[in-house]
Amino acid sequence: MLKSLYSGISGMKVNQTKLDVIGNNISNVGTTAFKSSTARFSDMLSQNISDAMAPSIKQGGTNAKQVGLGVQLASIANIMTQGSMQPTNRALDVAIDGTGYFMVSKGPTVFDDSLKVNHKVGTHNFVAQGVESASEIFYTRDGAFTLDEEGNLLTANGYRILGYSLTNDDNSKTPTALSPGEVTIDDVDNSLKFNFGPGSQLNGYRFVIGTRDAGTVTSAEVDNNTKTITINGDFTTENALTTAQIEVAVNKALSKAGISQSVKVSSDNANLNTITTNGPSGIITGGTPAESIDDNGNVYFVDATLDLKAYDGELKTLRIPEKVKMPGSDEELRIKSFTIDANGIISGVLEDGRVAALGQIALASFRNAEGLTKNGGNMYSASVNSGEAVIKSGVGTIEDDNSSGYGSTNQGMLEMSNVDLAEQFTDMIVASRAFQAAGKMITTGDEILQDIINLKR
C-alpha cells in the first residue's frame, strides 16, 4: 500500500480538528471574556530508507533518506491574552484590566475558616482546601455578576464570588468583635461614663478633661502618641453641657484621627458641672476587632473612608445586603448604592450618608494559565499543569504583599472575547484547502493503485 494514502488520512484528521477549533472560536466571538484556541501540528515518525553515513577518505558523507508518515496534532493551545473593554454602565459588571481571575465557589456559602489562604513569602495559596472545604473552586474573567435574595454576589450561573472581610482595626488579631469595658471619670457627686462599640482600636487610650471654663465650645482632641482623648467644654456653668454634646465631639475627633470605633457617653447626673476633677479615666482594655463579614454571614459597618485592612487569611462569600448592621447595637442602615474600586473593594453608601466597606474581591493567577481546564460557562479549573492558584493578598495585609502583580477591577465594564475574526477566517481558508489537498492525495493514490492493477490484463 502507498504510504501517501495514510498520510492523506492523517492530514484530513488534523485539519478537521483545526476547523473544529476555528468554528468554536468564531461561535464565541461575542462571549464575555472568551479566550480563543489554536491547533498546532507536528510531523509523525519518519521511516528510514537508509541511514546517514559519515565522510570517508574517498568520499563525503551522505544524509539519511527518510519518508514521513504524515501529520499529527501537537497541541491545542489557549490564547490567554486580554480582550478589549466594553462599557456597560451596569454596577454589577466588573472587568479585570491586567493579570488575574475572579475566584468563585460551587457549594454552600463560606463564612467560616474552611477556605484558608497562606500569604507568606513565596506561597499565596490555599491551605488544605480540598480536605476541609465542601466548596469546589473555579476561576473566571467573566465579571457579569448578579445578586440573589440574600445579597450574595454571584456569577451568571449562580457560583458565589469569593473575597476578603475588611476591618479598620488590627487585622493581626482575631475578629471576635468584643467591646472594651466601661471607663469613667469619677467625682464625689457624679461620674462621666464611657462605653464602646466592638473593636480594639481604643485599647490603651484614656479620657481626660482639658479646658473646662465657662463658655468653652464643646470639642475633643485625640493624641495617638500618648493615647489620650481630651474633652473640652463648659464644665462650670450649670446645665451648659450635655453628654450628647460630648459624645458627638468625641466620635468626630476619633473619626478625624482614623479611629472608627464608636463611643457612647453617659453620666449619673445630667448636671455635668458637678464633675470637678479632670480625670484621667481608667485605661481602655478588652476590645477585639470587628470585621465586615462575620462567621454567620452578617455584614457589619466598617468605615470605607478610613484605612482598611483585609482578613486575607481566609476567603468568604461576598455579599451586598439590603442593610448593614452597626457594631454593638441593633441598628441597621439601608444601602442606597454601591461601588467597586480598582482594588476590588466593595463600598456601600448608607441612608445616613456614611460609606461602608463590605468586602474585597479576591483575584488569583497561575504560573501557566494556558494549562487551565475549560469547564464551560466561562469557568476554568486548575489542572496538574497550570500550577496552584497564586492568590492576591488583601489590602493592608500583615503577610507578604503581592497585590502589585495583579490587574485592576473596573466597574461598569466587561471584558470582550479576544477572538480575531480576520485571523480566524484566514486560518479557516488555509485549513479547508489543506483538508481538500489531503483528500486529493487519497484520490491520487487510489488512481495509482488502479493503474497498477490494470497492468495485468
Short mmCIF file of N, CA, C and O in Angstrom, two decimals, residues 261-314:
data_model
loop_
_atom_site.label_atom_id
_atom_site.label_comp_id
_atom_site.label_asym_id
_atom_site.label_seq_id
_atom_site.Cartn_x
_atom_site.Cartn_y
_atom_site.Cartn_z
N GLN A 261 -14.01 53.13 65.79
CA GLN A 261 -14.73 52.60 66.94
C GLN A 261 -15.58 53.68 67.59
O GLN A 261 -15.13 54.81 67.80
N SER A 262 -16.82 53.34 67.92
CA SER A 262 -17.76 54.33 68.45
C SER A 262 -17.71 54.39 69.97
O SER A 262 -17.34 53.42 70.64
N VAL A 263 -18.10 55.56 70.49
CA VAL A 263 -18.12 55.78 71.94
C VAL A 263 -19.49 56.33 72.33
O VAL A 263 -20.04 57.21 71.64
N LYS A 264 -20.05 55.83 73.42
CA LYS A 264 -21.29 56.37 73.98
C LYS A 264 -20.97 56.96 75.36
O LYS A 264 -20.23 56.36 76.14
N VAL A 265 -21.51 58.14 75.60
CA VAL A 265 -21.20 58.87 76.84
C VAL A 265 -22.47 59.03 77.66
O VAL A 265 -23.54 59.37 77.12
N SER A 266 -22.37 58.77 78.95
CA SER A 266 -23.49 58.96 79.87
C SER A 266 -22.95 59.47 81.20
O SER A 266 -21.73 59.57 81.40
N SER A 267 -23.85 59.79 82.10
CA SER A 267 -23.42 60.27 83.42
C SER A 267 -24.47 59.89 84.45
O SER A 267 -25.64 59.60 84.12
N ASP A 268 -24.06 59.90 85.72
CA ASP A 268 -25.00 59.64 86.81
C ASP A 268 -25.95 60.81 86.99
O ASP A 268 -27.11 60.63 87.36
N ASN A 269 -25.45 62.00 86.74
CA ASN A 269 -26.23 63.23 86.96
C ASN A 269 -26.13 64.09 85.70
O ASN A 269 -25.04 64.31 85.18
N ALA A 270 -27.27 64.55 85.20
CA ALA A 270 -27.28 65.33 83.96
C ALA A 270 -26.54 66.65 84.11
O ALA A 270 -26.07 67.22 83.10
N ASN A 271 -26.41 67.15 85.34
CA ASN A 271 -25.72 68.42 85.57
C ASN A 271 -24.22 68.14 85.68
O ASN A 271 -23.71 67.76 86.72
N LEU A 272 -23.49 68.38 84.55
CA LEU A 272 -22.08 68.00 84.49
C LEU A 272 -21.14 68.96 85.20
O LEU A 272 -19.95 68.67 85.33
N ASN A 273 -21.65 70.10 85.69
CA ASN A 273 -20.76 71.00 86.41
C ASN A 273 -20.43 70.46 87.81
O ASN A 273 -19.60 71.02 88.52
N THR A 274 -21.08 69.33 88.14
CA THR A 274 -20.75 68.70 89.42
C THR A 274 -19.49 67.84 89.30
O THR A 274 -19.00 67.32 90.32
N ILE A 275 -18.98 67.68 88.08
CA ILE A 275 -17.73 66.95 87.89
C ILE A 275 -16.60 67.98 87.96
O ILE A 275 -16.42 68.80 87.06
N THR A 276 -15.86 67.96 89.04
CA THR A 276 -14.82 68.97 89.26
C THR A 276 -13.41 68.43 88.96
O THR A 276 -12.46 69.20 88.87
N THR A 277 -13.28 67.12 88.83
CA THR A 277 -11.97 66.54 88.53
C THR A 277 -11.73 66.49 87.03
O THR A 277 -12.68 66.42 86.24
N ASN A 278 -10.47 66.52 86.65
CA ASN A 278 -10.12 66.41 85.22
C ASN A 278 -9.75 64.99 84.81
O ASN A 278 -9.38 64.75 83.67
N GLY A 279 -9.86 64.04 85.74
CA GLY A 279 -9.53 62.66 85.41
C GLY A 279 -8.08 62.36 85.78
O GLY A 279 -7.51 63.00 86.66
N PRO A 280 -7.45 61.44 85.12
CA PRO A 280 -7.92 60.72 83.92
C PRO A 280 -8.85 59.56 84.25
O PRO A 280 -8.98 59.17 85.40
N SER A 281 -9.46 59.03 83.21
CA SER A 281 -10.26 57.81 83.36
C SER A 281 -9.32 56.61 83.45
O SER A 281 -8.11 56.74 83.30
N GLY A 282 -9.91 55.45 83.65
CA GLY A 282 -9.12 54.22 83.56
C GLY A 282 -8.70 53.97 82.12
O GLY A 282 -9.25 54.55 81.16
N ILE A 283 -7.71 53.12 81.94
CA ILE A 283 -7.24 52.78 80.59
C ILE A 283 -8.22 51.80 79.94
O ILE A 283 -8.67 50.84 80.58
N ILE A 284 -8.54 52.05 78.69
CA ILE A 284 -9.49 51.22 77.96
C ILE A 284 -8.83 49.88 77.61
O ILE A 284 -7.74 49.85 77.04
N THR A 285 -9.50 48.79 77.93
CA THR A 285 -8.96 47.45 77.64
C THR A 285 -10.10 46.50 77.27
O THR A 285 -11.27 46.78 77.53
N GLY A 286 -9.73 45.38 76.68
CA GLY A 286 -10.68 44.29 76.46
C GLY A 286 -11.35 44.24 75.11
O GLY A 286 -12.07 43.28 74.80
N GLY A 287 -11.11 45.24 74.27
CA GLY A 287 -11.76 45.23 72.96
C GLY A 287 -11.04 44.33 71.96
O GLY A 287 -9.82 44.19 72.01
N THR A 288 -11.81 43.72 71.08
CA THR A 288 -11.24 42.92 69.99
C THR A 288 -11.83 43.41 68.67
O THR A 288 -12.93 43.96 68.63
N PRO A 289 -11.11 43.19 67.55
CA PRO A 289 -11.54 43.76 66.26
C PRO A 289 -12.89 43.24 65.79
O PRO A 289 -13.29 42.11 66.08
N ALA A 290 -13.58 44.09 65.03
CA ALA A 290 -14.81 43.72 64.32
C ALA A 290 -14.50 43.72 62.84
O ALA A 290 -13.70 44.52 62.36
N GLU A 291 -15.13 42.80 62.09
CA GLU A 291 -14.91 42.71 60.65
C GLU A 291 -16.21 42.92 59.91
O GLU A 291 -17.31 42.85 60.48
N SER A 292 -16.09 43.17 58.60
CA SER A 292 -17.28 43.49 57.82
C SER A 292 -18.20 42.29 57.61
O SER A 292 -19.41 42.44 57.54
N ILE A 293 -17.64 41.09 57.49
CA ILE A 293 -18.45 39.87 57.31
C ILE A 293 -18.08 38.90 58.42
O ILE A 293 -16.96 38.39 58.46
N ASP A 294 -19.02 38.62 59.31
CA ASP A 294 -18.69 37.74 60.43
C ASP A 294 -18.91 36.27 60.04
O ASP A 294 -19.26 35.95 58.90
N ASP A 295 -18.70 35.38 60.98
CA ASP A 295 -18.75 33.94 60.71
C ASP A 295 -20.16 33.44 60.42
O ASP A 295 -20.33 32.29 60.00
N ASN A 296 -21.17 34.28 60.64
CA ASN A 296 -22.55 33.91 60.34
C ASN A 296 -23.06 34.56 59.06
O ASN A 296 -24.23 34.41 58.70
N GLY A 297 -22.18 35.30 58.38
CA GLY A 297 -22.58 35.96 57.15
C GLY A 297 -23.22 37.31 57.34
O GLY A 297 -23.68 37.92 56.36
N ASN A 298 -23.27 37.81 58.58
CA ASN A 298 -23.81 39.15 58.83
C ASN A 298 -22.81 40.20 58.36
O ASN A 298 -21.59 40.04 58.55
N VAL A 299 -23.30 41.26 57.76
CA VAL A 299 -22.43 42.33 57.26
C VAL A 299 -22.53 43.52 58.21
O VAL A 299 -23.63 44.07 58.42
N TYR A 300 -21.40 43.91 58.78
CA TYR A 300 -21.34 45.00 59.75
C TYR A 300 -20.64 46.22 59.16
O TYR A 300 -19.86 46.11 58.21
N PHE A 301 -20.93 47.36 59.74
CA PHE A 301 -20.36 48.61 59.26
C PHE A 301 -18.86 48.67 59.54
O PHE A 301 -18.41 48.51 60.68
N VAL A 302 -18.10 48.89 58.48
CA VAL A 302 -16.68 49.22 58.56
C VAL A 302 -16.51 50.47 57.71
O VAL A 302 -16.95 50.51 56.56
N ASP A 303 -15.91 51.50 58.26
CA ASP A 303 -15.84 52.80 57.60
C ASP A 303 -14.91 52.75 56.38
O ASP A 303 -13.70 52.58 56.52
N ALA A 304 -15.50 52.93 55.20
CA ALA A 304 -14.72 52.87 53.97
C ALA A 304 -13.86 54.10 53.75
O ALA A 304 -12.96 54.08 52.90
N THR A 305 -14.11 55.17 54.51
CA THR A 305 -13.33 56.40 54.33
C THR A 305 -12.05 56.39 55.16
O THR A 305 -11.21 57.27 55.00
N LEU A 306 -11.90 55.41 56.03
CA LEU A 306 -10.70 55.29 56.86
C LEU A 306 -9.81 54.18 56.30
O LEU A 306 -10.14 53.52 55.32
N ASP A 307 -8.65 53.97 56.94
CA ASP A 307 -7.74 52.92 56.49
C ASP A 307 -8.42 51.55 56.62
O ASP A 307 -9.02 51.24 57.64
N LEU A 308 -8.29 50.77 55.55
CA LEU A 308 -8.89 49.45 55.53
C LEU A 308 -7.81 48.37 55.56
O LEU A 308 -6.74 48.54 54.97
N LYS A 309 -8.13 47.30 56.22
CA LYS A 309 -7.23 46.14 56.28
C LYS A 309 -8.07 44.90 56.07
O LYS A 309 -9.20 44.81 56.55
N ALA A 310 -7.52 43.95 55.31
CA ALA A 310 -8.25 42.73 54.98
C ALA A 310 -7.84 41.59 55.89
O ALA A 310 -6.66 41.45 56.24
N TYR A 311 -8.81 40.77 56.23
CA TYR A 311 -8.52 39.47 56.85
C TYR A 311 -8.32 38.49 55.70
O TYR A 311 -9.23 37.72 55.34
N ASP A 312 -7.12 38.54 55.09
CA ASP A 312 -6.87 37.76 53.88
C ASP A 312 -6.33 36.37 54.17
O ASP A 312 -5.84 35.69 53.27
N GLY A 313 -6.42 35.92 55.40
CA GLY A 313 -6.04 34.56 55.73
C GLY A 313 -7.14 33.56 55.43
O GLY A 313 -6.94 32.35 55.55
N GLU A 314 -8.33 34.04 55.06
CA GLU A 314 -9.44 33.16 54.71
C GLU A 314 -10.35 33.86 53.72
O GLU A 314 -10.51 35.08 53.74
#
